[in-house]
PDB file of C-alpha atoms in Angstrom:
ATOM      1  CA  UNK A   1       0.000   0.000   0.000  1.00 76.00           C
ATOM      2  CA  UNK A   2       2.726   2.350   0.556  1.00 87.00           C
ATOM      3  CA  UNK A   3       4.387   2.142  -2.775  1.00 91.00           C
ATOM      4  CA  UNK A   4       1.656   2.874  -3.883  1.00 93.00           C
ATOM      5  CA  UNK A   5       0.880   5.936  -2.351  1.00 94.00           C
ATOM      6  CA  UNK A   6       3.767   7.206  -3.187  1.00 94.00           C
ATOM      7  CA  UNK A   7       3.296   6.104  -6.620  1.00 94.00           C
ATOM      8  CA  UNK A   8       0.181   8.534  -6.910  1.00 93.00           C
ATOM      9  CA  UNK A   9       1.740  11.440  -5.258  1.00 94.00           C
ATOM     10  CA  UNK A  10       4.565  11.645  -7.681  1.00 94.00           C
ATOM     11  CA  UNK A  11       2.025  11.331 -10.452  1.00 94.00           C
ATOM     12  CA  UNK A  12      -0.055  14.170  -8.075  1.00 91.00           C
ATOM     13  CA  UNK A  13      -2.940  12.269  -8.696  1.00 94.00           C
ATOM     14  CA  UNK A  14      -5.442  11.712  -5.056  1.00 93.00           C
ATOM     15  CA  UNK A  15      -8.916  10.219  -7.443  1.00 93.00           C
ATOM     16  CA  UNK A  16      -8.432   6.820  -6.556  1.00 93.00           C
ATOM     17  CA  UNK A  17      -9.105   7.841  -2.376  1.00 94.00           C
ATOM     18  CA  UNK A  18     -12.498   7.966  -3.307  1.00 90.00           C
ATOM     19  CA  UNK A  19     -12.695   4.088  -4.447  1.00 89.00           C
ATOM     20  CA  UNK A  20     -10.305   3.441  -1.200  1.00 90.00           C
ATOM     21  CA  UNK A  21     -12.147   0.983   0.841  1.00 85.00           C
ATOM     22  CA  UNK A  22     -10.772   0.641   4.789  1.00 87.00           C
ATOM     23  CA  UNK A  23      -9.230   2.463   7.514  1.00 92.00           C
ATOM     24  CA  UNK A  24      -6.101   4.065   7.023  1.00 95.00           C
ATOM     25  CA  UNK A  25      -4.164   7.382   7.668  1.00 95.00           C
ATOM     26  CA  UNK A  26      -1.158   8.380   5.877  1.00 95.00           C
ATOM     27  CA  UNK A  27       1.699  11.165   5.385  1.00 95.00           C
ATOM     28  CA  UNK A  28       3.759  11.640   2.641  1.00 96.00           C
ATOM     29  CA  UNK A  29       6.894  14.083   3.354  1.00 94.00           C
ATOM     30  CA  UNK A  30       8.882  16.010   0.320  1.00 95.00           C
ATOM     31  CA  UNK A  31      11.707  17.490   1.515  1.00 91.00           C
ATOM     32  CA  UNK A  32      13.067  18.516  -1.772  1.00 93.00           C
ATOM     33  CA  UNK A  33       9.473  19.900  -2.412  1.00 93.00           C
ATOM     34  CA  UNK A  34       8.695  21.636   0.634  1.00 92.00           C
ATOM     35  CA  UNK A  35       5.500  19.769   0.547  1.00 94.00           C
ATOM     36  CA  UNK A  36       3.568  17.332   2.600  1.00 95.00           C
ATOM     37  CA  UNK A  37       0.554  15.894   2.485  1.00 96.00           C
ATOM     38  CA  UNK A  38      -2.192  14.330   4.449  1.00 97.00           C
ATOM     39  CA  UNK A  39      -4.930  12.015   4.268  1.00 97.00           C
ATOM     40  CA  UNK A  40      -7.166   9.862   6.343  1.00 96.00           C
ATOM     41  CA  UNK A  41     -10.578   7.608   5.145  1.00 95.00           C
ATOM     42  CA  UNK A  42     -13.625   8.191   4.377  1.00 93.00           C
ATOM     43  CA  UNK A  43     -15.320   8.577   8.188  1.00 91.00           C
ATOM     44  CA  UNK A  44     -11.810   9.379   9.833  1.00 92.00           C
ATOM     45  CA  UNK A  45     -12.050   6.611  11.718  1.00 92.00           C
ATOM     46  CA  UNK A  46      -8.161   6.669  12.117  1.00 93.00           C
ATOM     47  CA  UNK A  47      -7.462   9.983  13.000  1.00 94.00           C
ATOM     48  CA  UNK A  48      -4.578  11.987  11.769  1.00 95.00           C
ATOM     49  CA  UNK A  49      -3.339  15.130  14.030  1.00 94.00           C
ATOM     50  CA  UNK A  50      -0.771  18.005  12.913  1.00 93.00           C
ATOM     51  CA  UNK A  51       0.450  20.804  14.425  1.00 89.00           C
ATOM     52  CA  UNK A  52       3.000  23.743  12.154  1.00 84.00           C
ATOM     53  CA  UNK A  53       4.872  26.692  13.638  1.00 79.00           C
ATOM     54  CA  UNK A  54       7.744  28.478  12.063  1.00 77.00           C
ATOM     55  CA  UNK A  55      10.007  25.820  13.370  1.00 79.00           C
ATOM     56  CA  UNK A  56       8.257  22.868  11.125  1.00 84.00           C
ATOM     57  CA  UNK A  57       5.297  20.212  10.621  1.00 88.00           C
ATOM     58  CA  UNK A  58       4.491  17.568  13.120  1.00 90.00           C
ATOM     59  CA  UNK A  59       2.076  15.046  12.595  1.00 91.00           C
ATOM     60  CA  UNK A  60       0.830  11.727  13.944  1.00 92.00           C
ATOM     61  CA  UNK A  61      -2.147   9.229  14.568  1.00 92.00           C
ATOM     62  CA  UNK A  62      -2.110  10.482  18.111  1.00 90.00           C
ATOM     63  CA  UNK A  63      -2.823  13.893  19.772  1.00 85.00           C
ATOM     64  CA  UNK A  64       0.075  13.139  22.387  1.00 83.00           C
ATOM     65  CA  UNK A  65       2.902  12.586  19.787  1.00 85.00           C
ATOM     66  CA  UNK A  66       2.053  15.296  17.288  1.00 84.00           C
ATOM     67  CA  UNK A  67       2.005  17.948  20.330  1.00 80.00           C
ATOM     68  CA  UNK A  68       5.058  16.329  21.618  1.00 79.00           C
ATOM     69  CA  UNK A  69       6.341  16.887  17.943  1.00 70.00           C
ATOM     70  CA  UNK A  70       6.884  20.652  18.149  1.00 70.00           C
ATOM     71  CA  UNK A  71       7.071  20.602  21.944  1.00 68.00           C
ATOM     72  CA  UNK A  72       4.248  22.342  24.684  1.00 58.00           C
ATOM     73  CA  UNK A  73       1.035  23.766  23.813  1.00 71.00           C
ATOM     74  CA  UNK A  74      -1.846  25.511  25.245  1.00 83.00           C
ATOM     75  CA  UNK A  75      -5.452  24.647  25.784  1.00 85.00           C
ATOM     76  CA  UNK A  76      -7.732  25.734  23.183  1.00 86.00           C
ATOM     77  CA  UNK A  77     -10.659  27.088  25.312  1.00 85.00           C
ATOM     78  CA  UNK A  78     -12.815  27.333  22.730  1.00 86.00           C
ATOM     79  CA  UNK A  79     -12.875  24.210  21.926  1.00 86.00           C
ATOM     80  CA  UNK A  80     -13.122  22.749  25.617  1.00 84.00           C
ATOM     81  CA  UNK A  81     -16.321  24.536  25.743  1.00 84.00           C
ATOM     82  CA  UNK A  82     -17.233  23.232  22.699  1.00 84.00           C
ATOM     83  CA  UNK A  83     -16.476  19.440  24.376  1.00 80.00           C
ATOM     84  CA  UNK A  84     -18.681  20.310  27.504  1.00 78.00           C
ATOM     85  CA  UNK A  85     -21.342  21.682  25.749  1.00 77.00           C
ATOM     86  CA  UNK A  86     -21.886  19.735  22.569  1.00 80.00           C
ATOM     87  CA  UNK A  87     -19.796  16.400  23.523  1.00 78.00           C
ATOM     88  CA  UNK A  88     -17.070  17.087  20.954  1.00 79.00           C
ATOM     89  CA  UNK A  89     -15.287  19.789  18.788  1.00 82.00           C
ATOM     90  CA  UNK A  90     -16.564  21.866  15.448  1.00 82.00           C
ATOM     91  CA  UNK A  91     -14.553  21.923  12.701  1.00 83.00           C
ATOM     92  CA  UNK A  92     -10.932  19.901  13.273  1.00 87.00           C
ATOM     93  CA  UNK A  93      -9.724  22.046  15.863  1.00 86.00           C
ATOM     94  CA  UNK A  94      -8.640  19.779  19.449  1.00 88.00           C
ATOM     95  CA  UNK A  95      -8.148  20.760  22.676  1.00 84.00           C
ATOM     96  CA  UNK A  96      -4.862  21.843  22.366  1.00 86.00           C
ATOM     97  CA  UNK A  97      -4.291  25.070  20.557  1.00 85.00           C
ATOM     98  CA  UNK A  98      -2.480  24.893  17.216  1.00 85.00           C
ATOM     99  CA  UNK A  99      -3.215  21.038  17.087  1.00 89.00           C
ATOM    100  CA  UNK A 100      -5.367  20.291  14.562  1.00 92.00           C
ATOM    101  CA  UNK A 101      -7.187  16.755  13.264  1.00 93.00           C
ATOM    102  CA  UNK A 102      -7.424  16.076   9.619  1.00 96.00           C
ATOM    103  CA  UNK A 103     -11.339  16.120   8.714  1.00 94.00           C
ATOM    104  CA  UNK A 104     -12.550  12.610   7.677  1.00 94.00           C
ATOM    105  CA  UNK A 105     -12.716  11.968   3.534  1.00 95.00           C
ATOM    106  CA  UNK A 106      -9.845  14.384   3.424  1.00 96.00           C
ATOM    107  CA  UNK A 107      -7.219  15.477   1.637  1.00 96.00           C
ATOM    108  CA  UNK A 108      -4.337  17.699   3.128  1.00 96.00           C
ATOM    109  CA  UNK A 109      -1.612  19.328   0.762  1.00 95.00           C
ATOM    110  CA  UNK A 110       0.853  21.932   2.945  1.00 93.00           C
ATOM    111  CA  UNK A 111       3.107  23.092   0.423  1.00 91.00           C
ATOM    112  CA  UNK A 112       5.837  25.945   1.270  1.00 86.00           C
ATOM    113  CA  UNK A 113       4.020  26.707   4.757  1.00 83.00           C
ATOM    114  CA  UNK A 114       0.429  26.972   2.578  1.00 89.00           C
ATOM    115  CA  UNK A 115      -2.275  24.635   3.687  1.00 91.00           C
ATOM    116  CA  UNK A 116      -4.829  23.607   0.823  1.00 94.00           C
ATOM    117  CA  UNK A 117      -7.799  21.032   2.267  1.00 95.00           C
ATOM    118  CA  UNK A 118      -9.807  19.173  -0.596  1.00 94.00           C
ATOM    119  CA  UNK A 119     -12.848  16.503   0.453  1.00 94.00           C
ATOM    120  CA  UNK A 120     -12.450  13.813  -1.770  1.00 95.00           C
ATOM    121  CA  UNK A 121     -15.992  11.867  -0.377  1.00 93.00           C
ATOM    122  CA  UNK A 122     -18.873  13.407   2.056  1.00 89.00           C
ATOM    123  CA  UNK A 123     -21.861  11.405   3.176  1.00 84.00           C
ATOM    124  CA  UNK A 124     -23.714  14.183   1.216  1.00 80.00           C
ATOM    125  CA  UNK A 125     -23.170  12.190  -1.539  1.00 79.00           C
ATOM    126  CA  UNK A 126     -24.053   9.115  -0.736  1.00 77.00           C
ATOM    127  CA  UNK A 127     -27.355   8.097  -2.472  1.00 69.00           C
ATOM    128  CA  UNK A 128     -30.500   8.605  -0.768  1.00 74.00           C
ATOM    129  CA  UNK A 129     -31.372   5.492   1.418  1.00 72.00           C
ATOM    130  CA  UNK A 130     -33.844   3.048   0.367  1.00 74.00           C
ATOM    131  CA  UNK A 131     -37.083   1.589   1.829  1.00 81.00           C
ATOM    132  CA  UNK A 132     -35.909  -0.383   4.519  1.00 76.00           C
ATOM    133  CA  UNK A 133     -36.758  -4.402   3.466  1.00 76.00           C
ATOM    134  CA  UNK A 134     -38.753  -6.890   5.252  1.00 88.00           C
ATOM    135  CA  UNK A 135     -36.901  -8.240   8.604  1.00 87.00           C
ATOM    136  CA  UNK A 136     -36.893 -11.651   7.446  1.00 87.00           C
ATOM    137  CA  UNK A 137     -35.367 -10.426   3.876  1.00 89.00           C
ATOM    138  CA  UNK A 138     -32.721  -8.162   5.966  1.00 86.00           C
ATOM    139  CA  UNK A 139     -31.536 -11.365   8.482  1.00 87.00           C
ATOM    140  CA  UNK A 140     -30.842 -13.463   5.185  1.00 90.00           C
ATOM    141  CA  UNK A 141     -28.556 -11.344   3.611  1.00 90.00           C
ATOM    142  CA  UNK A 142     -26.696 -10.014   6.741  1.00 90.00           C
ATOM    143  CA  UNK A 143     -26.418 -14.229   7.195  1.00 91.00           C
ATOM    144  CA  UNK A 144     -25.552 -14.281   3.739  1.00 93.00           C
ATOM    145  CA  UNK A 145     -22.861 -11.317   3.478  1.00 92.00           C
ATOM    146  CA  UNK A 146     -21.527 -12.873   6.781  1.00 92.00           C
ATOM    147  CA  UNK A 147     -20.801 -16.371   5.761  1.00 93.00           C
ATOM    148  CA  UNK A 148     -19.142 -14.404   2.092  1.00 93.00           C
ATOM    149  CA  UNK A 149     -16.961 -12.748   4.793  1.00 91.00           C
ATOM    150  CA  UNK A 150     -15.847 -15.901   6.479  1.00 91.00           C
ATOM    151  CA  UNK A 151     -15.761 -18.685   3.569  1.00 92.00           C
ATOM    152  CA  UNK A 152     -11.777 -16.918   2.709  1.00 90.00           C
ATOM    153  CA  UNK A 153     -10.637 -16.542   5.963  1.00 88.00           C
ATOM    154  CA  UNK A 154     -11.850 -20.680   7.310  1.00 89.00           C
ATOM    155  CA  UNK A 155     -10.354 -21.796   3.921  1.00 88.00           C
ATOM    156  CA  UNK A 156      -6.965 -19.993   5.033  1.00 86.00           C
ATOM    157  CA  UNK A 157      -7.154 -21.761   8.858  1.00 83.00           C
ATOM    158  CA  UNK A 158      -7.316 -25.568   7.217  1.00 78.00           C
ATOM    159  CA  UNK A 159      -6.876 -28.242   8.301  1.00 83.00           C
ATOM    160  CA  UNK A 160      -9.295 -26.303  11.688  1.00 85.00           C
ATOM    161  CA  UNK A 161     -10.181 -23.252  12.875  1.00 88.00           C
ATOM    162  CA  UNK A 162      -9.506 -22.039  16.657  1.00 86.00           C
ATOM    163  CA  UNK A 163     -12.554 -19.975  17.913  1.00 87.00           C
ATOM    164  CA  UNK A 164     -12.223 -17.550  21.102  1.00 84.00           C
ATOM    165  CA  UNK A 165     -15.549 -18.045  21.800  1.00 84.00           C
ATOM    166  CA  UNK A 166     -17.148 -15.482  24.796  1.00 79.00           C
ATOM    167  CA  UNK A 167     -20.790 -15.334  26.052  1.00 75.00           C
ATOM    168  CA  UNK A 168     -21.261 -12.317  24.033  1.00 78.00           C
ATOM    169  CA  UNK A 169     -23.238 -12.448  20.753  1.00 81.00           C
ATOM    170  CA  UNK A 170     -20.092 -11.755  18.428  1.00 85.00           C
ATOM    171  CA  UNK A 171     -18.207 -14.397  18.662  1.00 87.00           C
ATOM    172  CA  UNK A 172     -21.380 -16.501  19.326  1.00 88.00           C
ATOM    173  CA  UNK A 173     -22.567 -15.570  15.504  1.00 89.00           C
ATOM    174  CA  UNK A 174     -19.584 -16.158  14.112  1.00 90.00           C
ATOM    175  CA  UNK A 175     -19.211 -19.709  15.447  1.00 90.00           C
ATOM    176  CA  UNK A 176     -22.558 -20.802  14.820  1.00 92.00           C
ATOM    177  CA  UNK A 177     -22.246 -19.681  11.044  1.00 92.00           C
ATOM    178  CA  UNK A 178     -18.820 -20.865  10.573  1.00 91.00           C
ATOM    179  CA  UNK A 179     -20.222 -24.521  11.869  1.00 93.00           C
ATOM    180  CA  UNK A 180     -22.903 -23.902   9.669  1.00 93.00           C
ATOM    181  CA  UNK A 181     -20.581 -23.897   6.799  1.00 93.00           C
ATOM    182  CA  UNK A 182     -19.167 -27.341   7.760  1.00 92.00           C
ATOM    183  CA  UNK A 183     -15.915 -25.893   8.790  1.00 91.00           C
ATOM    184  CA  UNK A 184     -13.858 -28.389  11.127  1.00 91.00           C
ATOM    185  CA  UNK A 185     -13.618 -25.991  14.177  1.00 91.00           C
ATOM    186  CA  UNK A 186     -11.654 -25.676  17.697  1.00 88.00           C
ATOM    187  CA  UNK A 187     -12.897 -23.875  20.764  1.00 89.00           C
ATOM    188  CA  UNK A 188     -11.409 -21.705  23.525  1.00 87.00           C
ATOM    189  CA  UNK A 189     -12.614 -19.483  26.242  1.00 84.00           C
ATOM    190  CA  UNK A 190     -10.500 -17.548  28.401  1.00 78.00           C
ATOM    191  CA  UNK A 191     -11.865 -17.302  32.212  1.00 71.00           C
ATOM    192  CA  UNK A 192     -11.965 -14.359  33.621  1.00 62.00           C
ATOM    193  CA  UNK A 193     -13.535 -13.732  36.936  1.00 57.00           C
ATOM    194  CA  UNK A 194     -15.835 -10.982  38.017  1.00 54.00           C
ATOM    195  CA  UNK A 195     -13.990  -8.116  39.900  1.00 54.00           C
ATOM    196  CA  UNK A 196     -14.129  -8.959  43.716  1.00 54.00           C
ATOM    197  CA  UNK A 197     -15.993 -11.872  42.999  1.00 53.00           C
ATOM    198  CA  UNK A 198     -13.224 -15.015  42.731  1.00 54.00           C
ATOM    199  CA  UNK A 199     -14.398 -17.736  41.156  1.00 52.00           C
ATOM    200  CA  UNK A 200     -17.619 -16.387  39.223  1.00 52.00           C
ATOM    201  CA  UNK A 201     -18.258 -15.838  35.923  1.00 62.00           C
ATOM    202  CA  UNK A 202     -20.560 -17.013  33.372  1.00 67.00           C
ATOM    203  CA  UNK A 203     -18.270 -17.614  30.787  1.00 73.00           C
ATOM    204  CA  UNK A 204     -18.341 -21.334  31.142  1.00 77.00           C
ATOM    205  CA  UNK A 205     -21.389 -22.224  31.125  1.00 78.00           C
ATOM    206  CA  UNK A 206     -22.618 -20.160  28.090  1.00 80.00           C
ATOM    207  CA  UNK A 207     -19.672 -21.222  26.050  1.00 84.00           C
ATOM    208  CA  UNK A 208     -20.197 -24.974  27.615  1.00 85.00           C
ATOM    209  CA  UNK A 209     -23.776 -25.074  26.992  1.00 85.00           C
ATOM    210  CA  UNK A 210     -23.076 -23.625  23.232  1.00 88.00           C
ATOM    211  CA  UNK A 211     -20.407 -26.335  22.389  1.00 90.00           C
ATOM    212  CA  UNK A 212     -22.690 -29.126  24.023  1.00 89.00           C
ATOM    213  CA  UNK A 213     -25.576 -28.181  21.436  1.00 90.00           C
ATOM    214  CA  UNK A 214     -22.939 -28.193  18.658  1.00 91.00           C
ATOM    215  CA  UNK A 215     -21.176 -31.167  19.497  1.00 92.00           C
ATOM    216  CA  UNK A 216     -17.861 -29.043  19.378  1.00 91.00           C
ATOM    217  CA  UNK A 217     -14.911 -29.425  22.024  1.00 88.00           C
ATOM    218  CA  UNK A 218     -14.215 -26.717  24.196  1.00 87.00           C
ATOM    219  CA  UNK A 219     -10.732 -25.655  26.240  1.00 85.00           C
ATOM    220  CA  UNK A 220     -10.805 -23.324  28.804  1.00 82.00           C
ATOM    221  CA  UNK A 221      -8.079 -20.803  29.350  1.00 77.00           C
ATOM    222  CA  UNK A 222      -7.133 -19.162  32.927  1.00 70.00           C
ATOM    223  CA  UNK A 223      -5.391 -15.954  33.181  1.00 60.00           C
ATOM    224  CA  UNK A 224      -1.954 -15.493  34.402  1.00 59.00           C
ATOM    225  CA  UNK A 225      -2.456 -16.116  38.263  1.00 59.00           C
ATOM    226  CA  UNK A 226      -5.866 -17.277  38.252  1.00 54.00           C
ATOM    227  CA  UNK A 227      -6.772 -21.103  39.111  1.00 53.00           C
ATOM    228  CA  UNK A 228      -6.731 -23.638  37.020  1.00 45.00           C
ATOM    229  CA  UNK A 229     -10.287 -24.319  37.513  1.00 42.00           C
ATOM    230  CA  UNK A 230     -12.977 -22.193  37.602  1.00 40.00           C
ATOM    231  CA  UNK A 231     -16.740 -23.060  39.115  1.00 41.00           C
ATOM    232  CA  UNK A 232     -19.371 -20.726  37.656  1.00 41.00           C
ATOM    233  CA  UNK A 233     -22.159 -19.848  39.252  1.00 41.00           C
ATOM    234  CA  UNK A 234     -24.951 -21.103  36.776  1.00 38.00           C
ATOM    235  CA  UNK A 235     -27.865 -18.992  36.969  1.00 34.00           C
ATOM    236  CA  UNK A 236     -30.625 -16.532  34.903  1.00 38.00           C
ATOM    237  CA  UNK A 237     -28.468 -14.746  32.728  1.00 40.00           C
ATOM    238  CA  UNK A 238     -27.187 -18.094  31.424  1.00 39.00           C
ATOM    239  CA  UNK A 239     -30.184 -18.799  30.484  1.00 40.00           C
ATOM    240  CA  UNK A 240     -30.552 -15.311  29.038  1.00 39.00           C
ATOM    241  CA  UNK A 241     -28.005 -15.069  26.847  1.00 39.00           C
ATOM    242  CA  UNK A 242     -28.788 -18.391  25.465  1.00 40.00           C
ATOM    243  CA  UNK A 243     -32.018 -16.879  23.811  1.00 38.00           C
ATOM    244  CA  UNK A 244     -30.900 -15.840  20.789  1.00 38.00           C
ATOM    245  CA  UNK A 245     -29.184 -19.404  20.236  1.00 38.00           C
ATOM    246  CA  UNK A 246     -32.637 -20.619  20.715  1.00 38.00           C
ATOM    247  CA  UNK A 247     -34.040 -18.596  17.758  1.00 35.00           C
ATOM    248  CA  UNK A 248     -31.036 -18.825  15.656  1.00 36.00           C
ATOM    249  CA  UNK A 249     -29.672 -22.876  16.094  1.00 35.00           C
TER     250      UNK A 249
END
């Protein structure tokens, strides 16, 4: 991916961000040029800060490091009132003054001390949303797009598949569809106890009662320090959380 990055900025060519799929943030630095440029995805999911002063650029993918970049700054006040009163920022400014995040589906080019922003995708464009489909219609495809998701990645685990399997519904759907595709699989669940409460959690039993339906093997994992064995406390919320198995096995 970095090649070819670089690839497109000496041909000083940024269309193909719109048909970039993922999470990323990058930087590419010109000395020679005087130039560097910025860019993060579509939602700015990984965030990019900078920070310039007559001494330089600094940037990274955290707030800490680019301020640390051009040394001590003060709080923007501004936009701490902004954080109490809305629950986050306008614009890209953060809370430290002359720190500033890259907007999301943005492109960056600082060029002799000259800052030029271009959005290369907005949710503005996105076409208008359709009328939402029947429930049962909706559950087959998310089942379907699901099992397209995980059909590459159990072919790449052969000759089996290890699953960290929790009492939570994740890792619950993704083991029941990856047995529904007939792929040999391998279970684990780590044990880890309530806070002041040694020796209780629900973790085995869910997992236990999950594997028993499936006729799948299960290995339980302690943490560091913990006993070897752990007795849960079976009880409602087993029985709970076992509900959706119900409607879905």
């Amino acid at each position: 991916e970095a090649a070819y990055v670089l690839d497109r900025y000496r041909a000083d060519d940024w269309a193909w961000l719109r048909d970039a799929n993922g999470v990323f943030a990058f930087a590419v630095v010109d000395e020679t040029a005087d130039r560097c440029v910025l860019a993060v995805d579509r939602l700015g999911i990984r965030p990019l800060f900078y920070a310039a002063d007559a001494t330089g650029l600094a940037c990274a993918t955290t707030l800490a490091a680019a301020m640390a970049g051009l040394g001590v700054r003060e709080p923007d006040y501004d936009t701490l009132q902004e954080l109490m009163v809305l629950g986050f920022p306008l614009g890209g400014r953060t809370f430290l003054r002359g720190v500033e995040r890259v907007a999301p589906g943005t492109v960056l080019d600082i060029r002799g001390g000259v800052s030029r922003a271009r959005q290369y995708w907005s949710l503005a464009e996105v076409a208008e949303p359709q009328p939402a489909p029947a429930v049962e219609a909706f559950l087959d495809e998310a089942r379907e797009r699901l099992r397209d998701a995980l059909r590459p990645l159990l072919a790449r685990s052969e000759p089996s598949t290890l699953c960290l399997l929790s009492s939570g519904y994740d890792s619950r759907r993704l083991l029941l569809e990856a047995h529904a595709l007939g792929a040999p699989l391998a279970v684990a669940t780590s044990v880890w106890p309530y806070p002041g409460r040694a020796g209780t959690t629900i973790e085995p039993a869910v997992t236990g009662e999950l594997c028993r339906r499936l006729g799948l093997s299960r290995r339980l994992v302690s943490l560091p320090g913990e006993r070897d064995v752990v007795e849960p406390r079976r009880g409602r919320a087993v029985r709970d959380v076992l509900l959706d198995f119900q409607v879905f096995g």
